[in-house]
XYZ file of C-alpha atoms in Angstrom:
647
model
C 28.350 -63.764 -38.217
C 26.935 -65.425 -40.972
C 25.373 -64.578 -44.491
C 22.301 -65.627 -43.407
C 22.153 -64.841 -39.841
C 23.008 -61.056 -41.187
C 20.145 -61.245 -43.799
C 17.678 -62.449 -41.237
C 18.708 -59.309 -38.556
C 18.400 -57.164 -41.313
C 15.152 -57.783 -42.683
C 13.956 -57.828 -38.982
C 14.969 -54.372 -38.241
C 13.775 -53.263 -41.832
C 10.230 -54.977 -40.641
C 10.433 -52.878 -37.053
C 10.743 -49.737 -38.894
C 8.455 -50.360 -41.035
C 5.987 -51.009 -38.000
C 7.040 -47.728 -36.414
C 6.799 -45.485 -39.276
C 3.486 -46.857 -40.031
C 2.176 -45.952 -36.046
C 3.310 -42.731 -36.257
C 0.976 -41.045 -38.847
C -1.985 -42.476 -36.503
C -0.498 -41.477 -33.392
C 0.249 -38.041 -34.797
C -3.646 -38.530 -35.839
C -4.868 -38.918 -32.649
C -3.262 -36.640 -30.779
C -4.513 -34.091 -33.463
C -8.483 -35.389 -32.860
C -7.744 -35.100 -28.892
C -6.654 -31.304 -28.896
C -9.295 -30.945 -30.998
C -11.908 -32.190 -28.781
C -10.269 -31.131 -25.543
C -10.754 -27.408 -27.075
C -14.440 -28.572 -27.974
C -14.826 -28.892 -24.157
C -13.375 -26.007 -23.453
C -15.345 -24.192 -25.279
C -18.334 -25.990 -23.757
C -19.346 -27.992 -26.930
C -19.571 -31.121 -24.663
C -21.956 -32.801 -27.491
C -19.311 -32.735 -30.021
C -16.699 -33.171 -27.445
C -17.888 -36.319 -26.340
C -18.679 -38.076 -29.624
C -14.647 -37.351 -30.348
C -13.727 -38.343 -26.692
C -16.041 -41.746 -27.512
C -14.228 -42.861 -30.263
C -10.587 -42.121 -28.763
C -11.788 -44.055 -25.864
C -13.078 -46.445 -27.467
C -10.320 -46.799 -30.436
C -7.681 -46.948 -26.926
C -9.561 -48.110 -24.220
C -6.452 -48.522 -22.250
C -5.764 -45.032 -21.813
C -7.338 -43.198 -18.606
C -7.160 -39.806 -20.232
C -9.810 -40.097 -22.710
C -11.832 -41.831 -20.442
C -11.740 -39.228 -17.903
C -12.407 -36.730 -20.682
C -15.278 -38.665 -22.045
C -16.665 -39.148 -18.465
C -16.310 -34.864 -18.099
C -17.987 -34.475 -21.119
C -20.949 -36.602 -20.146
C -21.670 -35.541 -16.494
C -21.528 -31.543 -18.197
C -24.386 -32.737 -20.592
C -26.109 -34.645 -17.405
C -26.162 -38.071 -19.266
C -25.208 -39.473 -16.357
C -26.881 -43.251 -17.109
C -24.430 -43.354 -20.008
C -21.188 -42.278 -18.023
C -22.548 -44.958 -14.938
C -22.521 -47.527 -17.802
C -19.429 -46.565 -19.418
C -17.405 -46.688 -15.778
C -19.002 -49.784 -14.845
C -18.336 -51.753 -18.031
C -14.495 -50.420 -17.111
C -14.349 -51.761 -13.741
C -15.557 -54.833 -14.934
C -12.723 -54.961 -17.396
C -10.645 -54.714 -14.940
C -9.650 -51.407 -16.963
C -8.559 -48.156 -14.846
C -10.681 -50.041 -11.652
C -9.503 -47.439 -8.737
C -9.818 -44.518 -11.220
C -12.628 -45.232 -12.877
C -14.512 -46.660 -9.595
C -13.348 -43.300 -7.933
C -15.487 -41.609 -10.726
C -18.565 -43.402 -10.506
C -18.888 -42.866 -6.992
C -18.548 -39.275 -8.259
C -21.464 -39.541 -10.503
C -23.864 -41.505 -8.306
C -23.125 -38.392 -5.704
C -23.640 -35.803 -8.832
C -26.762 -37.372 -9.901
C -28.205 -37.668 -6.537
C -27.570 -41.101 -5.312
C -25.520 -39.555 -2.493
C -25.778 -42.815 -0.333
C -24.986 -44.938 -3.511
C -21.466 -42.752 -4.252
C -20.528 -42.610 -0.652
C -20.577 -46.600 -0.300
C -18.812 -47.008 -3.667
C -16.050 -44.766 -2.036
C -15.734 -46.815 0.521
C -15.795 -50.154 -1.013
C -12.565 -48.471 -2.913
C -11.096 -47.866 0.676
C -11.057 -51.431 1.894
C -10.206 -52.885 -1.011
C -7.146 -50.304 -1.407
C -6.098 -50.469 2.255
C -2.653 -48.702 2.212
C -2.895 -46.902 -1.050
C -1.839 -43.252 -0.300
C -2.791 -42.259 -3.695
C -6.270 -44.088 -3.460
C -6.847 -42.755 -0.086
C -5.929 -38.609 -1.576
C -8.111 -39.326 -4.907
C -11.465 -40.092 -2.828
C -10.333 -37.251 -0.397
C -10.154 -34.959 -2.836
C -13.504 -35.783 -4.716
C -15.302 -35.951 -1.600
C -14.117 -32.195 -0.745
C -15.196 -31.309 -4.379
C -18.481 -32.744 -3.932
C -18.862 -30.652 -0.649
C -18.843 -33.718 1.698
C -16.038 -31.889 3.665
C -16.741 -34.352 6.988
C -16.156 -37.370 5.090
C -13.170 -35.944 3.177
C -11.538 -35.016 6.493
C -12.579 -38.194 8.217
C -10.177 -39.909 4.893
C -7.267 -37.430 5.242
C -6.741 -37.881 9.292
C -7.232 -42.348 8.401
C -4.291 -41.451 5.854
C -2.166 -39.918 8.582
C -2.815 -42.690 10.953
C -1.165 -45.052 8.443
C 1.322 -42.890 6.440
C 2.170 -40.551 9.054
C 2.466 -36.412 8.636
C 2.897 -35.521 5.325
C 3.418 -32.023 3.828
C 0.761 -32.902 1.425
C -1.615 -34.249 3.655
C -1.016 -32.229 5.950
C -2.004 -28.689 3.251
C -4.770 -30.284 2.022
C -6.623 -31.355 5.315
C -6.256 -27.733 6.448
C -7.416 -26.446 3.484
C -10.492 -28.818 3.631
C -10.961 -27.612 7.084
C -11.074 -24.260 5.355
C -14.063 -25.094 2.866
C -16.254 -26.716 5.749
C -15.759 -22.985 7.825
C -14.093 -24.756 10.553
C -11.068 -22.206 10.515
C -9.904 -23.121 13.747
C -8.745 -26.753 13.000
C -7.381 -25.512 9.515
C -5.271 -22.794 10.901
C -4.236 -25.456 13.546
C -3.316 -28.383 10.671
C -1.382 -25.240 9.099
C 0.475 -24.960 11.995
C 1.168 -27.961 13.021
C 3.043 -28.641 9.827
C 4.830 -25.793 10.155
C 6.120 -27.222 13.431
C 7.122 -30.522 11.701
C 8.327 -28.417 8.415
C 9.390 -24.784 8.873
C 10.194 -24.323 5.690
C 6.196 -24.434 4.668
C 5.771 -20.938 6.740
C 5.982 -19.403 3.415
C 2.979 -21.271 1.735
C 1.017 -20.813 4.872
C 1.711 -16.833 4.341
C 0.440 -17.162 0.612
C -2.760 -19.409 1.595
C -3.896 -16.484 3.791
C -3.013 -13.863 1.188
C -5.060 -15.255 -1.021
C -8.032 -15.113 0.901
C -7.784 -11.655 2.231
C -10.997 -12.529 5.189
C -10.715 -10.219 7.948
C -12.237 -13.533 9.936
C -9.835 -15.692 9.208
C -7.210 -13.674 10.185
C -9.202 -12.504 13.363
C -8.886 -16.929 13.842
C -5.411 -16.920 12.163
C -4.346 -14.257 15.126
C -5.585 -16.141 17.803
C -4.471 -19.584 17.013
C -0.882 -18.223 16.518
C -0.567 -16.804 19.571
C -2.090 -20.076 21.515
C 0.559 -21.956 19.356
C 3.433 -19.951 20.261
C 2.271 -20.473 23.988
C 2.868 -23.955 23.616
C 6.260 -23.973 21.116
C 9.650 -23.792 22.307
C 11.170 -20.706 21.698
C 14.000 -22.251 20.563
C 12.231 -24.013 17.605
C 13.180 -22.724 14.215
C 9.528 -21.763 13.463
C 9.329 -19.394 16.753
C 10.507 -16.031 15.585
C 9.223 -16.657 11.765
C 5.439 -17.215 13.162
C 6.169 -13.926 15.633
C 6.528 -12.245 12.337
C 3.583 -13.476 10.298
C 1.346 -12.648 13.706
C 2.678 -9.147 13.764
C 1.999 -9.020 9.611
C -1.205 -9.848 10.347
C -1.999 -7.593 12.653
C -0.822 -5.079 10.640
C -3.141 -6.439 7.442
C -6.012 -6.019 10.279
C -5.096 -2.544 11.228
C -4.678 -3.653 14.892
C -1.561 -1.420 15.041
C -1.239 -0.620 18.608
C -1.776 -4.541 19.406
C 1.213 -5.027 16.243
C 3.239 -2.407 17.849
C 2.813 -3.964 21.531
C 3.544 -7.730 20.175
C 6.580 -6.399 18.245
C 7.740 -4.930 21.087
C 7.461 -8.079 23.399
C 9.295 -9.910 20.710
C 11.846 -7.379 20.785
C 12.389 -7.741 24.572
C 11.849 -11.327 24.684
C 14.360 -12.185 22.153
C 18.158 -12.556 22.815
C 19.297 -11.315 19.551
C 18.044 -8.470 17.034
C 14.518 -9.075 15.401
C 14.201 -5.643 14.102
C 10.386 -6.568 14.373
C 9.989 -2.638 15.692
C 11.919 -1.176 13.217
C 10.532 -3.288 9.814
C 6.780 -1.917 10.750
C 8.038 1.713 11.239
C 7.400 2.452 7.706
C 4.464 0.437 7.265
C 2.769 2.708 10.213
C 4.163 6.169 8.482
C 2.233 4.346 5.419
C -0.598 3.994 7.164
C -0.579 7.534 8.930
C 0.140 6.315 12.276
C 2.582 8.897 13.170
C 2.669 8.341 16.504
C 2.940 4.959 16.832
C 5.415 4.956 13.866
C 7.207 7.018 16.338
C 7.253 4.425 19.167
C 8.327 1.776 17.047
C 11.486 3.633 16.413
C 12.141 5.263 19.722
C 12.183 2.235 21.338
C 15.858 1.380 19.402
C 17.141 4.755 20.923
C 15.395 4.111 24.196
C 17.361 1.156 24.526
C 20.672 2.129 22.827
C 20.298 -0.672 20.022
C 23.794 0.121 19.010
C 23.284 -0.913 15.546
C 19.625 0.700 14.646
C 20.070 3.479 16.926
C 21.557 6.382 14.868
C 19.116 4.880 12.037
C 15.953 5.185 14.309
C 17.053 8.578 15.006
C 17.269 9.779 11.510
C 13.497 7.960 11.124
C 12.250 9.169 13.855
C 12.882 12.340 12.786
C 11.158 11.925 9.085
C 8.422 10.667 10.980
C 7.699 14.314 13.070
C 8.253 15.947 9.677
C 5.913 13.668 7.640
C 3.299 14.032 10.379
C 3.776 17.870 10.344
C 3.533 18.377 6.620
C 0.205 15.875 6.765
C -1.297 18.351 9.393
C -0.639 21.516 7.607
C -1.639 19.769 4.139
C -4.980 18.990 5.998
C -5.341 21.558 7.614
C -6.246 19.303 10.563
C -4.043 20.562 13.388
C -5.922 22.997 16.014
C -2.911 24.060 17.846
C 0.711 25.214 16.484
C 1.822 20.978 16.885
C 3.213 21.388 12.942
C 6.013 23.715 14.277
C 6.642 22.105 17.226
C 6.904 18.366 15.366
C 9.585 20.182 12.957
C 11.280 21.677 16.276
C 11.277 17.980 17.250
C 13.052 16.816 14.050
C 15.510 19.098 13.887
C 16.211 18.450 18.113
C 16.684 14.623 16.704
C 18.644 15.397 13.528
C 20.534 17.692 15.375
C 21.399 15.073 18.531
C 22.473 12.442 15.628
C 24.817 14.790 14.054
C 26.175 15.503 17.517
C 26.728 12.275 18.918
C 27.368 10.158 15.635
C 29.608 12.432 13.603
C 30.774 9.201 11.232
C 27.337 7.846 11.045
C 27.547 6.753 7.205
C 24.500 8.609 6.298
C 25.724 11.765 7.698
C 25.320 14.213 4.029
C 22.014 13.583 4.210
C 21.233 14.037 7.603
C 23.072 17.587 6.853
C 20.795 18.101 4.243
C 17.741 17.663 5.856
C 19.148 19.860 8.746
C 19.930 22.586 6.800
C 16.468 22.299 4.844
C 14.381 22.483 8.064
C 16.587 25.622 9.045
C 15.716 27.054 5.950
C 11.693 26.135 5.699
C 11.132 25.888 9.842
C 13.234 28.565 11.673
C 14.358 30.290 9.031
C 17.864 30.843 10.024
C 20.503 30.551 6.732
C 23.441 31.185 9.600
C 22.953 27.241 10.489
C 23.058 26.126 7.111
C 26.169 27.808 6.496
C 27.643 25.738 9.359
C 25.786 22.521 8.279
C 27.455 23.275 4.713
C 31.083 23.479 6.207
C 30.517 20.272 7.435
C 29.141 18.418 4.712
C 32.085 19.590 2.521
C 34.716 18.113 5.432
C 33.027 14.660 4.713
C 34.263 11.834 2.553
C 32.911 11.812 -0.401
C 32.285 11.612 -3.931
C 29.751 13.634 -7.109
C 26.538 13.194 -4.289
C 28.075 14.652 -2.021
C 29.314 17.836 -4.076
C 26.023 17.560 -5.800
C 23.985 17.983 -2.323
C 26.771 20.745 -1.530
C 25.748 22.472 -4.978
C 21.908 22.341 -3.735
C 22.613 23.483 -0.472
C 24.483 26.661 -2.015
C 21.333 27.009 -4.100
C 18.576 26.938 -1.356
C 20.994 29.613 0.156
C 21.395 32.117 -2.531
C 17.349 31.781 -3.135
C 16.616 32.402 0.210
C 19.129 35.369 -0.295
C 17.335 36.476 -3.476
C 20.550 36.120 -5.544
C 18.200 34.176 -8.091
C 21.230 34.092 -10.578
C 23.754 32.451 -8.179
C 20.862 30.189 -7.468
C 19.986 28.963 -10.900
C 23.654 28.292 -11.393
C 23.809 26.163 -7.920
C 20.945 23.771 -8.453
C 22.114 23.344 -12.223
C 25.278 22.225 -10.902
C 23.682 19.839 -8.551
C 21.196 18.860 -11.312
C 24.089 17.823 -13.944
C 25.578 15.971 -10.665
C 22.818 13.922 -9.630
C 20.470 13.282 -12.500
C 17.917 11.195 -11.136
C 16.388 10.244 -7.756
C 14.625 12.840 -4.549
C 17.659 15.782 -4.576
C 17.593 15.802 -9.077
C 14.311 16.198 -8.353
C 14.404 18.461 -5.705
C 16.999 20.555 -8.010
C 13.839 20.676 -10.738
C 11.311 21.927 -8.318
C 13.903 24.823 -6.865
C 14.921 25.908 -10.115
C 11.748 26.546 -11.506
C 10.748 28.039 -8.009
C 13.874 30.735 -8.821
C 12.340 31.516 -12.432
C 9.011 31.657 -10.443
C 10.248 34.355 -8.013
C 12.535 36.044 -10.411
C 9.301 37.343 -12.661
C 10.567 33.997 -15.042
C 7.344 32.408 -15.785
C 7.699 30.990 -18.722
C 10.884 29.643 -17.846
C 9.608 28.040 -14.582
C 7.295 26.059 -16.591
C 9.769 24.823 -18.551
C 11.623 23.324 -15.760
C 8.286 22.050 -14.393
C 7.977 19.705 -17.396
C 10.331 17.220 -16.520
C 9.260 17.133 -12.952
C 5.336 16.574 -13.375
C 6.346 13.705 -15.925
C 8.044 11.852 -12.709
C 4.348 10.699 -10.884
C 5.665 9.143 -8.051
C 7.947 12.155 -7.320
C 7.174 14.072 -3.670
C 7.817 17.067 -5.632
C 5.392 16.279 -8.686
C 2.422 17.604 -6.624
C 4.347 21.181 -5.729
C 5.364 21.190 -9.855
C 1.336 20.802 -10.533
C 0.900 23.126 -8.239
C 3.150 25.970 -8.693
C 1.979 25.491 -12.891
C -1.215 26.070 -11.897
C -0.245 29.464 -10.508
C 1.114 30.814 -13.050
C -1.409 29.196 -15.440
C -4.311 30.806 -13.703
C -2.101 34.264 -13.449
C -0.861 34.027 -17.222
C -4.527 33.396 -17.923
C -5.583 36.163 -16.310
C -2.938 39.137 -17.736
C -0.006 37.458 -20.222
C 2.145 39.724 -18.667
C 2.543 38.186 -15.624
C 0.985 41.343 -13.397
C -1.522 39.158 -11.545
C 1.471 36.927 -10.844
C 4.088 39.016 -9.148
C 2.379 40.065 -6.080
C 1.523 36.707 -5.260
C 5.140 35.259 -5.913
C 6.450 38.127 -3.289
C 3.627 36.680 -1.168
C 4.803 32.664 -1.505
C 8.573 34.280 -1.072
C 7.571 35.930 2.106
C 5.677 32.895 3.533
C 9.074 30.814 2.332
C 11.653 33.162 4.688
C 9.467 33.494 7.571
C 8.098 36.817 6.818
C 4.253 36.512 7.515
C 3.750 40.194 8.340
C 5.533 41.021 4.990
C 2.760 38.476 3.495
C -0.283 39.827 5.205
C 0.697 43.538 4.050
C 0.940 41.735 0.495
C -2.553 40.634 0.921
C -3.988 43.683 2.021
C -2.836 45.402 -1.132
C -4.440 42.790 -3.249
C -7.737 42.930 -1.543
C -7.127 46.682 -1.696
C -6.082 47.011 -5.720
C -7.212 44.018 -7.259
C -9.933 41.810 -5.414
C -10.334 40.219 -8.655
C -6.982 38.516 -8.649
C -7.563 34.924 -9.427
C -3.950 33.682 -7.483
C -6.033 35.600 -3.768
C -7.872 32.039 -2.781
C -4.697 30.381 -3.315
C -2.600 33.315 -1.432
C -5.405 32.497 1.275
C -4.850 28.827 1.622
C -0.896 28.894 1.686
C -1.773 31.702 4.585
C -3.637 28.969 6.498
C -0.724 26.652 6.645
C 1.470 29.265 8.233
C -0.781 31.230 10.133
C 0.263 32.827 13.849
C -1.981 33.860 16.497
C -1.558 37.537 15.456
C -3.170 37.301 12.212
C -5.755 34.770 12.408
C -8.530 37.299 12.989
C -7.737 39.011 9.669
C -7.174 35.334 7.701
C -10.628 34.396 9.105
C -12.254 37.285 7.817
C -10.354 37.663 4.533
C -11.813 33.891 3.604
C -15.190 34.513 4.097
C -14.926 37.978 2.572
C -13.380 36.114 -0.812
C -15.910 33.687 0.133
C -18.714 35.852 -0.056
C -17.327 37.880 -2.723
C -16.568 35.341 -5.342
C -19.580 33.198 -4.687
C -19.760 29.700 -6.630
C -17.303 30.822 -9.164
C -14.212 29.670 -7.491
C -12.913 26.164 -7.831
C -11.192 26.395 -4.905
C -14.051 26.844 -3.092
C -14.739 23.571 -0.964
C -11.344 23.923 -0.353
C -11.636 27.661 1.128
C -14.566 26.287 3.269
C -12.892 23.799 4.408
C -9.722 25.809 5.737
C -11.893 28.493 7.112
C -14.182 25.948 8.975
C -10.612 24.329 10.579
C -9.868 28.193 11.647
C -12.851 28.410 13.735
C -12.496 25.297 14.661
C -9.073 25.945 16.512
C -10.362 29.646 17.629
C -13.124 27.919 19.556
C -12.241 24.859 21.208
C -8.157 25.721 21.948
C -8.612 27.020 25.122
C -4.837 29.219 24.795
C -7.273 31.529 22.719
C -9.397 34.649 23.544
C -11.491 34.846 20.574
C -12.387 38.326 21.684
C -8.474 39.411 21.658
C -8.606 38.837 18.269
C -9.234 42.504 16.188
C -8.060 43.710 13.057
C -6.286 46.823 12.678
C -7.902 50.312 11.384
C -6.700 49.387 8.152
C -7.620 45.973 7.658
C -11.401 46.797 9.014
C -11.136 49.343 6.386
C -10.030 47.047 3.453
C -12.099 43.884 4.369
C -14.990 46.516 5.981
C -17.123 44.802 9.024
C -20.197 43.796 7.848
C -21.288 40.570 9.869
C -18.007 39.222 9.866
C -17.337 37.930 13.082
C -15.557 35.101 14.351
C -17.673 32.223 15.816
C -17.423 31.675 19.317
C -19.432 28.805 20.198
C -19.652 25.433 19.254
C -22.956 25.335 17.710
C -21.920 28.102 15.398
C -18.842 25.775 14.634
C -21.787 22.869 13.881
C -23.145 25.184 11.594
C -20.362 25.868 9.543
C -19.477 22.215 8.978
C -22.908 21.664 7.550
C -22.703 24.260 5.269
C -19.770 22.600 4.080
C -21.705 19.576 3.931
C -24.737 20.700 2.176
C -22.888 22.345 -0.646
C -20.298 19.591 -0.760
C -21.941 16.299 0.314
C -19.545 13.983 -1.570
C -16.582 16.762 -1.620
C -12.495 15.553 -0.905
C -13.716 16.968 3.316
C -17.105 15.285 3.442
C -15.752 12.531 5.613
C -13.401 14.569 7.935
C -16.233 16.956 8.029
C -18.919 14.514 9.505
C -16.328 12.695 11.630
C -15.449 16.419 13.451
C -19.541 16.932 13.902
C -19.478 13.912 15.274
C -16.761 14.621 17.748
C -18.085 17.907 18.772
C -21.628 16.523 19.175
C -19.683 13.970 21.802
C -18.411 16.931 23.591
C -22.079 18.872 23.844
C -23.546 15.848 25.538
């Protein structure tokens, strides 16, 4: 290379820098000035906006983005004569013509020269015969400008010449969708899920997002006429089985989810586990029984892989429907004991007949729990124990031993042995259901052991966990002693009650009664009896309901509007007379109380009701004094039933 050829390459690459340094201060500039007007329009200061927009555009009227902006600007301050101009003088150009004629035809629809947009929309279609992106821009404004027909009309002349497109496809459906014509969108949606089955998911999150009972009413029917026609064998089949059933589940048509899942089930040659993936979703929803079916049919059949599962659901399912009757105090026959005899017959079968089943410690532990709480015999949970300590295992399983040998020695009354059990388990297993579990028992020991202080102690960390099954028993069992403490700081309003709950907790309900007589014989005043009441109503027998009955209305009548527990109290003494009256195993005029019991409670105008318009009455008491109350809706939906039965 030469001097001078080097001299001249030199000073030409000095002179391009130059150049460039010299652009980029007003390049930097006018990026600056368009953020700053793009936050003017933001903030819906189109005036300023668009005099900033204006002389961007105008300073680069190559680039489309400050035209659009300008254009934006302009129809949001209705000068729409100006932005007309402004387009047209850019068409002319031969600046941004599909664009900017796109957006004309925009503003002659806007500004009410609907026939004048539409025909400048479709000039831009013949002159742009096969331009996808032409075709989807005038689609897409049309939709926005609510001319749905014509929009759609676009999107299917797009498919004739492009073919099915994932895009297209979506965005015809979803126009479909804005013109109310749900049946041909849900049918464009699944179409393309045919020809793409990987777009089942974004078919799922359109109809999330719209949450319309109709359009899943629409979205149920058109999936099962689709799944008429589409080979089982296609790769969408079982996928759209599943988003039918999960809609029928968002609708609440459980039995017809339950039934389809079912069919699937039966249909298919291989596992869908459609049944058992809605079993919880039911218990969610309080459909015990049909929670139920959905896992008895894996047993049923002898599913060998969900069948030892199913049982161990199936049985949470009787107890979770059990405790929800007793917490409700909805049941009008003994059904709570018999759905625990039920889980403990299923439990039991399991632990017979699948002795390595991997979850076998805590089927154990929830056998010797309901032989503890339900029929009260510690003999099987000594034999549950001996099992449970011949399994394979590491710290849970000694930890669930150490509870075990806790629930035993309170049941037992050896509160010291207890306390040391469940603090064994509780250094074991520090978080999760049995640490908490651990919590609630050992402050239940201080709480029977004349401890008070130190049960609420051990309560603290409990109510802090608020998703716990056990927080609501720690709020409650504070509140006992609260109210007792409150009451006499020595703890003498507390005691007899705790022998009461301790009673209830072994079985012993005639040990419990003759703890409530005393009470309503030496202290009526007791501020724990409406709460010794209520846990009496969960465990009543046939023996004692006459005196129950008769001791709620008595505290009823007695305490007047002072109690807080008084809807509640209503409520569980309406449910009594609601299961004297209409369970026909009854004779209403079997039940008496003793001498001493007439002589604690006395008789005046306490009898039981024994018809059903005496049973109306007592609901609208509840009613009138409670019109909004926690029972107001079970209370009218029970008048409602019983009025049914009258006619």
């Amino acid at each position: 290379m030469t001097l001078k050829s080097f001299l001249k390459r030199t000073l030409l690459l000095a002179f391009l820098s130059v150049g460039i340094l010299c652009h980029q201060p007003g390049f930097a500039q006018d990026n600056e000035r368009y953020f700053n007007a793009d936050q003017l329009l933001k903030e819906q200061k189109y005036e300023e906006a668009a005099k900033q927009f204006e002389q961007l555009y105008n300073k680069e009227p190559q680039r489309y983005l400050y035209l659009n902006k300008l254009i934006e600007s302009l129809i949001n301050l209705k000068k729409y004569k100006k932005a007309i101009t402004i387009l047209e003088e850019a068409v002319q150009d031969g600046r941004h013509r599909p664009q900017a004629k796109i957006q004309l035809g925009e503003i002659y629809h806007t500004s009410g020269n609907i026939e004048r947009g539409i025909q400048i929309w479709n000039d831009i279609l013949k002159n742009y015969p096969d331009n996808q992106q032409v075709y989807l821009n005038v689609a897409r404004k049309a939709s926005d400008r609510r001319e749905y027909d014509k929009a759609i009309d676009i999107y299917k002349e797009l498919q004739s010449f492009s073919g099915q497109s994932n895009l297209i496809s979506s965005e015809l459906g979803e126009t479909y969708m804005q013109a109310g014509n749900y049946e041909k969108a849900m049918r464009e949606f699944l179409e393309l899920v045919q020809e793409n089955p990987k777009q089942l998911s974004y078919v799922q999150r359109w109809l999330m997002r719209f949450r319309d009972d109709h359009i899943y009413d629409v979205a149920i029917l058109e999936i099962s006429d689709f799944l008429d026609e589409l080979s089982p064998s296609h790769p969408s089949y079982n996928n759209l089985q599943q988003l039918e059933i999960w809609l029928l589940m968002e609708r609440k048509l459980f039995k017809r989810a339950v039934a389809t899942a079912k069919n699937i089930e039966q249909e298919s040659s291989n596992l869908t586990y459609s049944l058992y993936n809605i079993g919880s979703k039911l218990l969610a929803e309080q459909k015990f029984e049909l929670a139920g079916e959905a896992y008895s049919y894996y047993i049923d059949n002898n599913v060998a892989s969900l069948a030892n599962r199913s049982r161990e659901e199936l049985a949470n399912v009787y107890m979770q429907w059990a405790q929800y009757l007793e917490n409700h105090n909805l049941d009008l026959n003994s059904t709570p004991s018999s759905l625990y005899q039920k889980a403990f017959s299923t439990l039991n079968t399991l632990r017979t007949n699948a002795p390595n089943y991997h979850r076998m410690d805590k089927v154990l532990t929830t056998l010797s729990e309901l032989s503890l709480d339900v029929l009260h015999a510690p003999d099987k949970v000594e034999k549950f124990l001996s099992e449970l300590q011949n399994l394979s295992g590491g710290e849970q399983k000694k930890s669930r031993q150490a509870y075990l040998e806790g629930r035993l020695h309170l049941y037992d009354e050896e509160y010291t042995r207890a306390r040391v059990s469940f603090s064994k388990s509780n250094k074991q297993e520090r978080i999760g259901n049995l640490a908490e579990k651990n919590r609630y028992y050992l402050a239940l020991t201080d709480f029977f052991a004349g401890d008070y202080e130190f049960a609420k102690i051990q309560l603290n960390a409990l109510e802090r966990q608020t998703t716990s099954y056990y927080a609501n028993d720690a709020v409650q069992l504070r509140l006992w002693i609260q109210k007792g403490l409150q009451a006499d700081s020595t703890g003498s309003k507390i005691e007899p009650f705790a022998k009461l709950i301790e009673h209830l907790s072994r079985g012993e309900q005639q040990q419990s009664i003759a703890t409530l007589e005393q009470l309503f014989q030496k202290d009526r005043q007791n501020p724990l009896i409406g709460y010794a009441l209520l846990e009496l109503t969960t465990k009543k027998k046939k023996q004692n309901a006459a005196f129950i009955y008769r001791a709620l209305t008595t505290h009823l009548e007695t305490q007047g509007d002072n109690t807080a527990l008084r809807e509640q109290l209503l409520w569980v003494k309406t449910r009594m007379a609601d299961q004297l009256i209409t369970n026909s195993n009854i004779n209403i005029g079997q039940l008496q109380l003793t001498d001493k019991q007439t002589q604690i409670l006395g008789d005046n105008n306490l009898e039981i009701p024994q018809t059903v318009d005496q049973l109306l009455s007592l609901y609208e008491k509840l009613l009138l004094q409670f019109p909004n109350g926690f029972y107001a809706t079970f209370a009218r939906d029970r008048i409602q039933e019983l009025e049914e039965i009258q006619v």
